[in-house]
PDB file of C-alpha atoms in Angstrom:
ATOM      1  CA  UNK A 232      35.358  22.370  33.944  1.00 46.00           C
ATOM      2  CA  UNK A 233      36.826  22.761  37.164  1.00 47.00           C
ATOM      3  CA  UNK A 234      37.191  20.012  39.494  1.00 55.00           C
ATOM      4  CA  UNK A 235      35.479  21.292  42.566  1.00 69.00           C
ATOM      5  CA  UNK A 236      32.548  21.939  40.397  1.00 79.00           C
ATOM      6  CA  UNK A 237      32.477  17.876  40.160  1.00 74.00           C
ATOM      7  CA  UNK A 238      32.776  17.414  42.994  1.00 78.00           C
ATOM      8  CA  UNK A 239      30.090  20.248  44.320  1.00 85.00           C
ATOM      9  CA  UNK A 240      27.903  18.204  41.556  1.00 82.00           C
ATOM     10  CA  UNK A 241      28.189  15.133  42.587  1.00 80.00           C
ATOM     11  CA  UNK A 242      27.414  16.162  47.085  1.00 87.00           C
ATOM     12  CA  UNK A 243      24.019  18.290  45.136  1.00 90.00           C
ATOM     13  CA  UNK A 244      23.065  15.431  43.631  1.00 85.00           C
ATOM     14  CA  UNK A 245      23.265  12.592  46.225  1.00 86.00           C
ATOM     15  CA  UNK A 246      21.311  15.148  48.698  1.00 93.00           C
ATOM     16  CA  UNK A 247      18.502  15.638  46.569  1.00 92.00           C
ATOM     17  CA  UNK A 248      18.410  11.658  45.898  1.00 87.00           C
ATOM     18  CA  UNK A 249      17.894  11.934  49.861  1.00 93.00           C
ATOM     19  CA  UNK A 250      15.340  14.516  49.699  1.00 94.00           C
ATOM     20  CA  UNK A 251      13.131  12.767  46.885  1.00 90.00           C
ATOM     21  CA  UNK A 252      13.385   9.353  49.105  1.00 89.00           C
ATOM     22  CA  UNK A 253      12.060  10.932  51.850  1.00 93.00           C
ATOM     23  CA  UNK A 254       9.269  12.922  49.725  1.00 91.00           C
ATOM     24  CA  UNK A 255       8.393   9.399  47.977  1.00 88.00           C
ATOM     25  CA  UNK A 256       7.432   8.222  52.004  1.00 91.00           C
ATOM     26  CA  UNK A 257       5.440  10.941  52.961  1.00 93.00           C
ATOM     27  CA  UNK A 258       3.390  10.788  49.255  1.00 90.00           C
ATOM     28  CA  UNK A 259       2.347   7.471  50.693  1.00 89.00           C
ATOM     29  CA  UNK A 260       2.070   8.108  54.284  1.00 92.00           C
ATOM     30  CA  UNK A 261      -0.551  11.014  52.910  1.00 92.00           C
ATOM     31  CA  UNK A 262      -2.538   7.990  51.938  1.00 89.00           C
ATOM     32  CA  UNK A 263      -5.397   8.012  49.327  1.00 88.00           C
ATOM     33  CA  UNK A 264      -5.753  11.150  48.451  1.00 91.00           C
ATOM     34  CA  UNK A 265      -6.333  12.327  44.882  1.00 92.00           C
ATOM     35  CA  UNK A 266      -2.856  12.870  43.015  1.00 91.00           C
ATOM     36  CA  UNK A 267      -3.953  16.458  41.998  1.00 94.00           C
ATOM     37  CA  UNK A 268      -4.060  17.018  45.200  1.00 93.00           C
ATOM     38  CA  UNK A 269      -0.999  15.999  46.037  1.00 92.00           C
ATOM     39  CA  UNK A 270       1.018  17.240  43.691  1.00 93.00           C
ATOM     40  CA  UNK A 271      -0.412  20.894  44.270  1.00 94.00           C
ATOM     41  CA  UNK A 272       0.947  20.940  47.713  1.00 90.00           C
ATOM     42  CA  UNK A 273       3.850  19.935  47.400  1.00 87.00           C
ATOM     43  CA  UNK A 274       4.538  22.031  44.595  1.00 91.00           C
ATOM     44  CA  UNK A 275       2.620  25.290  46.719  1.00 93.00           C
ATOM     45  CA  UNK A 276       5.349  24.522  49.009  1.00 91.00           C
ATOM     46  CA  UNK A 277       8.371  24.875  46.591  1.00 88.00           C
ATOM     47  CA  UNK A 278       6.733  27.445  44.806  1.00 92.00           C
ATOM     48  CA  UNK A 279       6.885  29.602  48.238  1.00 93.00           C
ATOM     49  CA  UNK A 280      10.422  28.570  49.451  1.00 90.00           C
ATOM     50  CA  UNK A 281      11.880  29.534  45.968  1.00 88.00           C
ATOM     51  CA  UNK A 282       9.655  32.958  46.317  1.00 91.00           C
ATOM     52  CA  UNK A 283      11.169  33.887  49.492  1.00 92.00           C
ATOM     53  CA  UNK A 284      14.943  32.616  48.033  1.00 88.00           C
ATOM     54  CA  UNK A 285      14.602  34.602  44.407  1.00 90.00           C
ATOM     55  CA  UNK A 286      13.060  38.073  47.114  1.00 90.00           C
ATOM     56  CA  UNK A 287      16.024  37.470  49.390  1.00 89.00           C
ATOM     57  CA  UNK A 288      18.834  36.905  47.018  1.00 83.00           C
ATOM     58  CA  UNK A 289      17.416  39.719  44.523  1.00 82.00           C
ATOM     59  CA  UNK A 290      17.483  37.860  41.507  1.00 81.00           C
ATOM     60  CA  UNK A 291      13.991  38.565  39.682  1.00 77.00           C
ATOM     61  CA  UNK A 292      14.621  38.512  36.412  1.00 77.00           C
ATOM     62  CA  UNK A 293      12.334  37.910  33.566  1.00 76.00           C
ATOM     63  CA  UNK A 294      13.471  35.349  31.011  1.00 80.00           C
ATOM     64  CA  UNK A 295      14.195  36.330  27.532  1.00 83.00           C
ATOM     65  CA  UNK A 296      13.931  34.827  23.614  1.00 86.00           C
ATOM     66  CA  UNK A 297      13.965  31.474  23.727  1.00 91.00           C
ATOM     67  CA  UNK A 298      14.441  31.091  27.492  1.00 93.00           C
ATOM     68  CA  UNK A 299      10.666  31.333  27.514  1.00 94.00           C
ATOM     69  CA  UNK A 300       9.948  27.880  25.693  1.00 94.00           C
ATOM     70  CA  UNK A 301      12.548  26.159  27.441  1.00 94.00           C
ATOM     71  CA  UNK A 302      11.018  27.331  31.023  1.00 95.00           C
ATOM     72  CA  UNK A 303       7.681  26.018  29.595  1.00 95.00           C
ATOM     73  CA  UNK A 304       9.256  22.429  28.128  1.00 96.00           C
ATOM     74  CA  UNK A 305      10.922  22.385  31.506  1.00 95.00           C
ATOM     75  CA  UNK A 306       7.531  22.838  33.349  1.00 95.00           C
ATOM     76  CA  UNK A 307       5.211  20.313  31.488  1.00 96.00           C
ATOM     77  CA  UNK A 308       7.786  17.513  31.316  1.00 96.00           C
ATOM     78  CA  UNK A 309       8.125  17.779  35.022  1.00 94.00           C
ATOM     79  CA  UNK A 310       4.497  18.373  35.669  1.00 95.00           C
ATOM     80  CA  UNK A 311       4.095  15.067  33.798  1.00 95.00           C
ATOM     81  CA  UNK A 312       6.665  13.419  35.669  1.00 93.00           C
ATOM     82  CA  UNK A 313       5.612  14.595  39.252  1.00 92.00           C
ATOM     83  CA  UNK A 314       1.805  13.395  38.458  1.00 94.00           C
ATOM     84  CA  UNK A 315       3.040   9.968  36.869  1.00 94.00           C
ATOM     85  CA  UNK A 316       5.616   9.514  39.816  1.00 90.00           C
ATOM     86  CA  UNK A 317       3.075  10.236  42.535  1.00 88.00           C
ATOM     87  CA  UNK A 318       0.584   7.639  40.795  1.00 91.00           C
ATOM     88  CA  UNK A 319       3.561   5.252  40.987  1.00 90.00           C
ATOM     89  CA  UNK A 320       4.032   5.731  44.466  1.00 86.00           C
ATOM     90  CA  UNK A 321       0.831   5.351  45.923  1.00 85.00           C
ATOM     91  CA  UNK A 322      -0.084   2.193  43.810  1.00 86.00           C
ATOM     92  CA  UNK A 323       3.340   0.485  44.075  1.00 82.00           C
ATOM     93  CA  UNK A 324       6.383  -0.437  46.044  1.00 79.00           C
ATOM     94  CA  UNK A 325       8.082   3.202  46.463  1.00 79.00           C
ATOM     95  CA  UNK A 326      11.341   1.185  46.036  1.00 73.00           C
ATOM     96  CA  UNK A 327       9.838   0.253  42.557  1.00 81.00           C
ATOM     97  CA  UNK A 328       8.352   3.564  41.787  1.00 83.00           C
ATOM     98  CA  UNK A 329      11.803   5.057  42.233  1.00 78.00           C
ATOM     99  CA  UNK A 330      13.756   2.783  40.124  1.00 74.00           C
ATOM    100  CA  UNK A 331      11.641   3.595  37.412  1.00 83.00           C
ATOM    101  CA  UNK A 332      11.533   7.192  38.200  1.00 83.00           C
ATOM    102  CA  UNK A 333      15.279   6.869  38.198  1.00 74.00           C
ATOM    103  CA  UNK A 334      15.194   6.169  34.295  1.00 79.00           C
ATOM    104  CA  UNK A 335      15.156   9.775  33.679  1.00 82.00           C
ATOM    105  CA  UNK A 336      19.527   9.670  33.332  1.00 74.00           C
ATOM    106  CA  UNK A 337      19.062   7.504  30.715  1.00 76.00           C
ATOM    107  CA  UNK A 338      16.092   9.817  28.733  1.00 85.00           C
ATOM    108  CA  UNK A 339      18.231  12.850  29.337  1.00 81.00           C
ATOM    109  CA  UNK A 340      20.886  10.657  26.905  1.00 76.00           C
ATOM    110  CA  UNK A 341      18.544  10.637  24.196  1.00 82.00           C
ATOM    111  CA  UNK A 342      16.892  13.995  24.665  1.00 88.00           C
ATOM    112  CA  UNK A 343      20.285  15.575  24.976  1.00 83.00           C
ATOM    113  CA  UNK A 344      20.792  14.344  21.044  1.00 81.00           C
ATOM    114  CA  UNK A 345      18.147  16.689  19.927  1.00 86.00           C
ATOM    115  CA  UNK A 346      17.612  19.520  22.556  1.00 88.00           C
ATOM    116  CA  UNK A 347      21.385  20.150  23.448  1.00 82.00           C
ATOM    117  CA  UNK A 348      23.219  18.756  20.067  1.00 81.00           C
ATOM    118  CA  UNK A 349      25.308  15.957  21.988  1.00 73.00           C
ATOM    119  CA  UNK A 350      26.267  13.050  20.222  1.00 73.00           C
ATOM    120  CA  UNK A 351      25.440   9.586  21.733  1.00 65.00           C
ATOM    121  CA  UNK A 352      28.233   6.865  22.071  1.00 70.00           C
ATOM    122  CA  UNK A 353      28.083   2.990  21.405  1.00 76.00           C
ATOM    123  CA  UNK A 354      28.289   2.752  25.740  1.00 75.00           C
ATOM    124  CA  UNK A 355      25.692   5.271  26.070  1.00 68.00           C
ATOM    125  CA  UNK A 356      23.672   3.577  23.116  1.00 74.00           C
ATOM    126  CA  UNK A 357      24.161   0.268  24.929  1.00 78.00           C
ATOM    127  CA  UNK A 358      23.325   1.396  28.550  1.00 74.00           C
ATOM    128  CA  UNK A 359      19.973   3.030  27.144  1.00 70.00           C
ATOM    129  CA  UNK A 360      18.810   0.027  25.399  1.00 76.00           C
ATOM    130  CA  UNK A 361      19.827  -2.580  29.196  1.00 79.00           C
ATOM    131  CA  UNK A 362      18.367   0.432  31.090  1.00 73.00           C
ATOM    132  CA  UNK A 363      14.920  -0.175  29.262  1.00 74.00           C
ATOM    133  CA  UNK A 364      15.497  -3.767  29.656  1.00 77.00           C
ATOM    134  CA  UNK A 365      15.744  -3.969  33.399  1.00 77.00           C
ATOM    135  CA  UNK A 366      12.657  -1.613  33.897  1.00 71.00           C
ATOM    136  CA  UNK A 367      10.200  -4.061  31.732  1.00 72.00           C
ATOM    137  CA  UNK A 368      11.638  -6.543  34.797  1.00 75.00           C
ATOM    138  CA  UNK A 369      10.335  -4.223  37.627  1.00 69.00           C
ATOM    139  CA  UNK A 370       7.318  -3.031  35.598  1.00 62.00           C
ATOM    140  CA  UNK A 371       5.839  -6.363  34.493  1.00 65.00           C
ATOM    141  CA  UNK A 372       4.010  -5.147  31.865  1.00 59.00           C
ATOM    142  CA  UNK A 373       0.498  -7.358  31.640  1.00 55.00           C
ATOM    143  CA  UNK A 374      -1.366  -4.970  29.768  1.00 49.00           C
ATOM    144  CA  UNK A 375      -3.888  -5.469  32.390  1.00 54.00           C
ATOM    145  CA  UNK A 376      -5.515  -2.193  34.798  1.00 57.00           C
ATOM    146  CA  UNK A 377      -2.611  -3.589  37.162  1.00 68.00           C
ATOM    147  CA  UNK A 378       0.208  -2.557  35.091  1.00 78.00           C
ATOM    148  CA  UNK A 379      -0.816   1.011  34.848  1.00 85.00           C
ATOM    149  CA  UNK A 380       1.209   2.325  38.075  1.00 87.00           C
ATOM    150  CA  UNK A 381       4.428   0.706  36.325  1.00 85.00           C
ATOM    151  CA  UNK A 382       3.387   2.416  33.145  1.00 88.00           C
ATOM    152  CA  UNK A 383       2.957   5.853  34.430  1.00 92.00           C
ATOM    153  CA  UNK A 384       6.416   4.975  36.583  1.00 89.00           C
ATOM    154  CA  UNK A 385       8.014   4.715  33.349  1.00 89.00           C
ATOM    155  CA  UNK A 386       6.203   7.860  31.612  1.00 93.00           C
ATOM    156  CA  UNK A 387       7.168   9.740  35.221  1.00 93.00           C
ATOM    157  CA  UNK A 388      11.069   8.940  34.150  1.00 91.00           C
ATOM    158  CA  UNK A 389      10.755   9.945  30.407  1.00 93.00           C
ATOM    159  CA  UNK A 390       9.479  13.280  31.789  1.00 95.00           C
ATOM    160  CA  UNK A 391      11.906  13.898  34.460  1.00 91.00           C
ATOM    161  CA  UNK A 392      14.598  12.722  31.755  1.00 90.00           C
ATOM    162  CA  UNK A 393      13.202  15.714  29.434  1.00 93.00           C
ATOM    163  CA  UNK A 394      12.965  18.027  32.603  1.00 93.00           C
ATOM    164  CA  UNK A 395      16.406  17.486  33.615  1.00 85.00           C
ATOM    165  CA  UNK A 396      17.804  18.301  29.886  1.00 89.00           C
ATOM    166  CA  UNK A 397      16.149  21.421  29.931  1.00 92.00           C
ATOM    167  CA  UNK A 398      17.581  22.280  33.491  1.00 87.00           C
ATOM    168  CA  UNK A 399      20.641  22.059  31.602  1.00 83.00           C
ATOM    169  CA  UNK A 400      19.735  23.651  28.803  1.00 90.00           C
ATOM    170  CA  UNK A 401      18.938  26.868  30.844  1.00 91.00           C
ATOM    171  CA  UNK A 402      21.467  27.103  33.525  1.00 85.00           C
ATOM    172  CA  UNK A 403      23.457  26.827  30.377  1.00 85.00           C
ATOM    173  CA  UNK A 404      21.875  30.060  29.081  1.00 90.00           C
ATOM    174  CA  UNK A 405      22.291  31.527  32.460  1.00 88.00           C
ATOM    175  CA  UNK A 406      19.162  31.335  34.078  1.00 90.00           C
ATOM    176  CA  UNK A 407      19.717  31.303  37.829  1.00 87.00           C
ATOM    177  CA  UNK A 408      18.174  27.970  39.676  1.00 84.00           C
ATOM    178  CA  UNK A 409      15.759  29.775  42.110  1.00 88.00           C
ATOM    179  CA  UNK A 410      13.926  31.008  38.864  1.00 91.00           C
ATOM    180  CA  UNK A 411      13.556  27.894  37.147  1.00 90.00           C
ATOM    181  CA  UNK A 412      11.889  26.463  40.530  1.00 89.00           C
ATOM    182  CA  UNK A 413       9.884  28.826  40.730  1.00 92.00           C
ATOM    183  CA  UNK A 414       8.492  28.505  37.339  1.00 93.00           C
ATOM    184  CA  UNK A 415       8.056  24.777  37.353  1.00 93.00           C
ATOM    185  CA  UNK A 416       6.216  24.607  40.442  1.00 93.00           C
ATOM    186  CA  UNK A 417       4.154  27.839  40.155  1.00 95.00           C
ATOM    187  CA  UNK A 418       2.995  25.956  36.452  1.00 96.00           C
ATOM    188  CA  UNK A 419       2.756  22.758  38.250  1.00 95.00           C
ATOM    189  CA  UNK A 420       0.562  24.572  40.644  1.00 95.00           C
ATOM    190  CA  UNK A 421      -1.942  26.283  37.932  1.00 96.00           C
ATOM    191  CA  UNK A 422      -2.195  23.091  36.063  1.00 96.00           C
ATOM    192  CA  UNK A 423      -3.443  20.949  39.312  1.00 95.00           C
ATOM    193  CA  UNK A 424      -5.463  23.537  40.885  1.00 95.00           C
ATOM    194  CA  UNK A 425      -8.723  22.786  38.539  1.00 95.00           C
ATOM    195  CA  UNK A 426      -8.033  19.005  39.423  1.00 92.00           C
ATOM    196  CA  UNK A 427      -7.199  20.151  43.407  1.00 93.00           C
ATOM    197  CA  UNK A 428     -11.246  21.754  43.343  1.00 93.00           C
ATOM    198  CA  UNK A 429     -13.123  19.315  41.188  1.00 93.00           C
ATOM    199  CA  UNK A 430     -11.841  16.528  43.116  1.00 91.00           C
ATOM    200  CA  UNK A 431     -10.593  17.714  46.625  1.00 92.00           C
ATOM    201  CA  UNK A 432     -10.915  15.170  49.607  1.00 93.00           C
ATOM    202  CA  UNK A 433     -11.081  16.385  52.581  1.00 94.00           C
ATOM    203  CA  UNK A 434      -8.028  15.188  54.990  1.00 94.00           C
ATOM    204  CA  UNK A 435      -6.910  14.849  58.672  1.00 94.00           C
ATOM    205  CA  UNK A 436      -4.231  16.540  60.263  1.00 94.00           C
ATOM    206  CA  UNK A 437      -1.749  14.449  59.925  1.00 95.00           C
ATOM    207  CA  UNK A 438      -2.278  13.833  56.012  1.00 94.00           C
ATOM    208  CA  UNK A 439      -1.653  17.596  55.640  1.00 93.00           C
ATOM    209  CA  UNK A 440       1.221  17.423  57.764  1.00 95.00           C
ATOM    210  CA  UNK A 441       2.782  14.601  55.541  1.00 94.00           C
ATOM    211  CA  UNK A 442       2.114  16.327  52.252  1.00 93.00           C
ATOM    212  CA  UNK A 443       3.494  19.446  53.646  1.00 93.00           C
ATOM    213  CA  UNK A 444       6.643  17.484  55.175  1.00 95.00           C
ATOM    214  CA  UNK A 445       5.908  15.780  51.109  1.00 93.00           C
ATOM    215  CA  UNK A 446       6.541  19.678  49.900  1.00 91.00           C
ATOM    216  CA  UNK A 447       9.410  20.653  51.857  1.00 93.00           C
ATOM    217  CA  UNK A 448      11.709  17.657  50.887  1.00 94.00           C
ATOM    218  CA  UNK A 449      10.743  17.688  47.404  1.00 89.00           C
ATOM    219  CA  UNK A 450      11.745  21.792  47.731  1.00 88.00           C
ATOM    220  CA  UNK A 451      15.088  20.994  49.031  1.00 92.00           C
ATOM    221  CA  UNK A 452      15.841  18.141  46.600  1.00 91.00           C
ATOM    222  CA  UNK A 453      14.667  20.330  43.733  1.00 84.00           C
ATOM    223  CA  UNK A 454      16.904  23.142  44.546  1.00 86.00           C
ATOM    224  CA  UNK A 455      20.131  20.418  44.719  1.00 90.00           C
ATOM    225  CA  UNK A 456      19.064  18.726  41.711  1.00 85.00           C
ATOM    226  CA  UNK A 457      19.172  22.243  39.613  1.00 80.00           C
ATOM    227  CA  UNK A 458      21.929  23.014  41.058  1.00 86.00           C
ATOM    228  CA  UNK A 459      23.675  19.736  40.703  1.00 85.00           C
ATOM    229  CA  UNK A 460      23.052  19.945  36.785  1.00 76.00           C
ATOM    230  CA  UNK A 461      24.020  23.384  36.714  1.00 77.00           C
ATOM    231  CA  UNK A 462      27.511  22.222  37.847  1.00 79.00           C
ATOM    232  CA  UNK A 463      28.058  19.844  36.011  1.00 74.00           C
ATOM    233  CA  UNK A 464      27.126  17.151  32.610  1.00 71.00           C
ATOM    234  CA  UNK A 465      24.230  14.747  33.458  1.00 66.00           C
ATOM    235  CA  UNK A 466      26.640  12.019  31.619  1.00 64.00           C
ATOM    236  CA  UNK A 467      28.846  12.976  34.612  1.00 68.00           C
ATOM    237  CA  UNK A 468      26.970  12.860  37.868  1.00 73.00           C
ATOM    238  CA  UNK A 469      23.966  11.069  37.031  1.00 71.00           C
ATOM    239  CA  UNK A 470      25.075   7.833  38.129  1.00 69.00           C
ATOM    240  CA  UNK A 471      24.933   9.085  42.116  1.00 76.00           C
ATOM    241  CA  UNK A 472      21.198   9.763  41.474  1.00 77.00           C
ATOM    242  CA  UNK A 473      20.838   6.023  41.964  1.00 74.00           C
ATOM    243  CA  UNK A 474      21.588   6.784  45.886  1.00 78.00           C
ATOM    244  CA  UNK A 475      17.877   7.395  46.080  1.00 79.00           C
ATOM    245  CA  UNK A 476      17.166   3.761  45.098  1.00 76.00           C
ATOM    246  CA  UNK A 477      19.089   2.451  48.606  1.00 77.00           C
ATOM    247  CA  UNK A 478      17.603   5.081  50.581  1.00 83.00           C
ATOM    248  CA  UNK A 479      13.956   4.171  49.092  1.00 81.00           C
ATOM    249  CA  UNK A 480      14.569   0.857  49.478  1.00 79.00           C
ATOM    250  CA  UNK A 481      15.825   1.111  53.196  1.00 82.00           C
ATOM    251  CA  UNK A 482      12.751   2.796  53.683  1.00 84.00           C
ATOM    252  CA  UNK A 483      10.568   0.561  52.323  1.00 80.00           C
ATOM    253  CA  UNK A 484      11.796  -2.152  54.511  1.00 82.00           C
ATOM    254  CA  UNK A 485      11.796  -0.177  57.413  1.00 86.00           C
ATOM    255  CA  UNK A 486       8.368   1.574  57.144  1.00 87.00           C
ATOM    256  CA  UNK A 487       6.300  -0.500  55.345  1.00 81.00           C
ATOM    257  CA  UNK A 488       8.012  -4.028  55.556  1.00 80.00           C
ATOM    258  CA  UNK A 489       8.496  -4.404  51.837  1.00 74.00           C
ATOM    259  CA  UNK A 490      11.138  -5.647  50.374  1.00 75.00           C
ATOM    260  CA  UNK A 491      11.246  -5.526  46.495  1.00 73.00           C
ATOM    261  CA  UNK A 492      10.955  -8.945  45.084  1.00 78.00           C
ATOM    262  CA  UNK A 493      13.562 -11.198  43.221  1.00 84.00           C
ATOM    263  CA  UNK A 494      12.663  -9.753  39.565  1.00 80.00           C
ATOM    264  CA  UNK A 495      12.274  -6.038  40.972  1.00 77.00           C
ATOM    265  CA  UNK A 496      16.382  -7.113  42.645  1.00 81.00           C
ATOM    266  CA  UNK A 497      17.542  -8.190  39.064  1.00 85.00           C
ATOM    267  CA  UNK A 498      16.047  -5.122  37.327  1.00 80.00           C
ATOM    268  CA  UNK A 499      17.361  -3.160  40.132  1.00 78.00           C
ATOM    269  CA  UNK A 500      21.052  -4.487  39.346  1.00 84.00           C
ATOM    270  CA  UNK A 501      20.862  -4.179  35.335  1.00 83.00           C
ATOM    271  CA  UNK A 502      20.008  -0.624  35.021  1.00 76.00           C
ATOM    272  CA  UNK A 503      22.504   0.470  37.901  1.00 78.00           C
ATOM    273  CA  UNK A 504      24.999  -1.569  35.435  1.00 83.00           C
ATOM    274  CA  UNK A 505      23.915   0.352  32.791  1.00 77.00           C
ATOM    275  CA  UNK A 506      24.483   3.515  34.617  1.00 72.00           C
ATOM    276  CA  UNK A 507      28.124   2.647  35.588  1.00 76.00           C
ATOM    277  CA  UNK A 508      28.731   1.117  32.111  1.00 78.00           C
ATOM    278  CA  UNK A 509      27.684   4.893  31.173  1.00 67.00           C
ATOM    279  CA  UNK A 510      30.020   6.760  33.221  1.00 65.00           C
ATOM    280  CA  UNK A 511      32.596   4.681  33.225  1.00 66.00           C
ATOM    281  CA  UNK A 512      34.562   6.760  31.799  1.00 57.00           C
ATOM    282  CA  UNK A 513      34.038   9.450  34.054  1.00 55.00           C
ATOM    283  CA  UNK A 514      34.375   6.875  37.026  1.00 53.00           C
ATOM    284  CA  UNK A 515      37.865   5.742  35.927  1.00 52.00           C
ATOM    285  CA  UNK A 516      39.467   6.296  33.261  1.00 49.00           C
ATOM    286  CA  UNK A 517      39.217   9.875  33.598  1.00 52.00           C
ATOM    287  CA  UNK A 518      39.931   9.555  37.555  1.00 48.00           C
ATOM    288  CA  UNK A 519      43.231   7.676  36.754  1.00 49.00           C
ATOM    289  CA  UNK A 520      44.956  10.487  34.912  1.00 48.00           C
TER     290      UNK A 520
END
């Protein structure tokens, strides 16, 4: 692979850690407002921009053979994700709600065994199983009603993991980013709509604004996270996905005047460990020769 690709990988990826931060504050700034309802605008909004990109560029293409499923695997897992995330973020910390999100490097490990035929290493084996051990310390798990934002935090990474794999798995099979936006969110958008009428709340001005603002981020950092993976292996540039958990946190503090507690800090600290333990690697050894 060539270097510059890396490198390109690695810019993509910290930008759309950016981008997701700043869609995480306007989820909550929206308020509470049914998740359906959420998630369909900001996924309108993506499915528009990438409309207008795919028009633009000329590149409507329909996929072919098995290209179909994988769109489809793509979709649901990061319907799943978006709704579980969103949950997260309106019930929790968003500093919380994004390290747990942020668990999805660690799923792509294991899904990447089955769906792309990669073989998993003792450091990746180890860094899965500490990964999974720091987010029981920011999720707390009481089995109690209270818990169930953490829970669906977790689910929300386990289906961006299985999202992000079959990003991979496309761009690998040369299916141009623009399209597979488009797909996601134009899914995303038929399977909230039913959700968006049964249960649609009326809102003020500036809770449209927000969820709009909510769209338009989470468009730019999905276009930068396809790309990013297009460029290069997860087990490569994932680790700079954890950029989103300072800028969430920053925010946090700034915004809402909460700072994650002592446990959420520890749990925080082991599964960034286990992502540098993962790429290490690719951090250093590889950057010394």
């Amino acid at each position: 692979m060539i270097k510059s690709d890396k490198t390109k990988g690695i810019i993509y990826i910290i930008l759309s850690a950016f981008f997701f931060a700043l869609m995480s504050l306007f989820v909550k700034l929206s308020g509470d407002l049914p998740i359906m309802q959420k998630s369909f605008f900001r996924n309108a909004v993506a499915a528009v921009f990438s409309a207008i990109i795919i028009t633009k560029d000329h590149i409507w293409s329909v996929p072919k053979g098995k290209n179909i499923l994988y769109l489809f695997i793509r979709a649901a897992a990061g319907t799943v994700g978006i709704l579980c995330n969103f949950y997260a973020v309106s019930h929790i910390n968003i500093a919380d709600a994004s390290m747990l999100n942020k668990l999805s490097p660690f799923f792509a490990v294991i899904f990447s065994i089955f769906v792309l035929k990669e073989k998993a290493n003792l450091r990746q084996t180890v860094a899965v199983v500490a990964a999974f051990g720091g987010s029981l310390l920011v999720m707390r798990p009481s089995f109690s009603a209270d818990a169930l934002p953490s829970f669906l935090g977790f689910l929300g990474g386990m289906g961006a993991g299985l999202a992000y794999t079959y990003v991979r798995k496309l761009s690998q099979n040369g299916v141009k980013g623009p399209i597979i936006v488009f797909t996601f969110s134009l899914f995303s958008c038929a399977v909230t709509l039913p959700g968006l009428i049964m249960e649609y709340t009326p809102m003020t001005g500036i809770q449209l604004i927000y969820l709009l603002l909510a769209g338009i981020c989470a468009c730019i950092g999905q276009f930068y996270i396809t790309s990013a993976y297009s460029k290069a292996p997860a087990k490569e540039i994932s680790i700079y996905d954890y950029s989103q958990i300072i800028f969430t946190t920053l925010i946090s503090f700034i915004v809402f005047k909460q700072p994650p507690d002592i446990l959420s800090f520890i749990g925080y600290f082991i599964i960034i460990s286990a992502a540098v333990f993962n790429a290490w690697d690719t951090l250093f050894i590889r950057g010394r020769r």
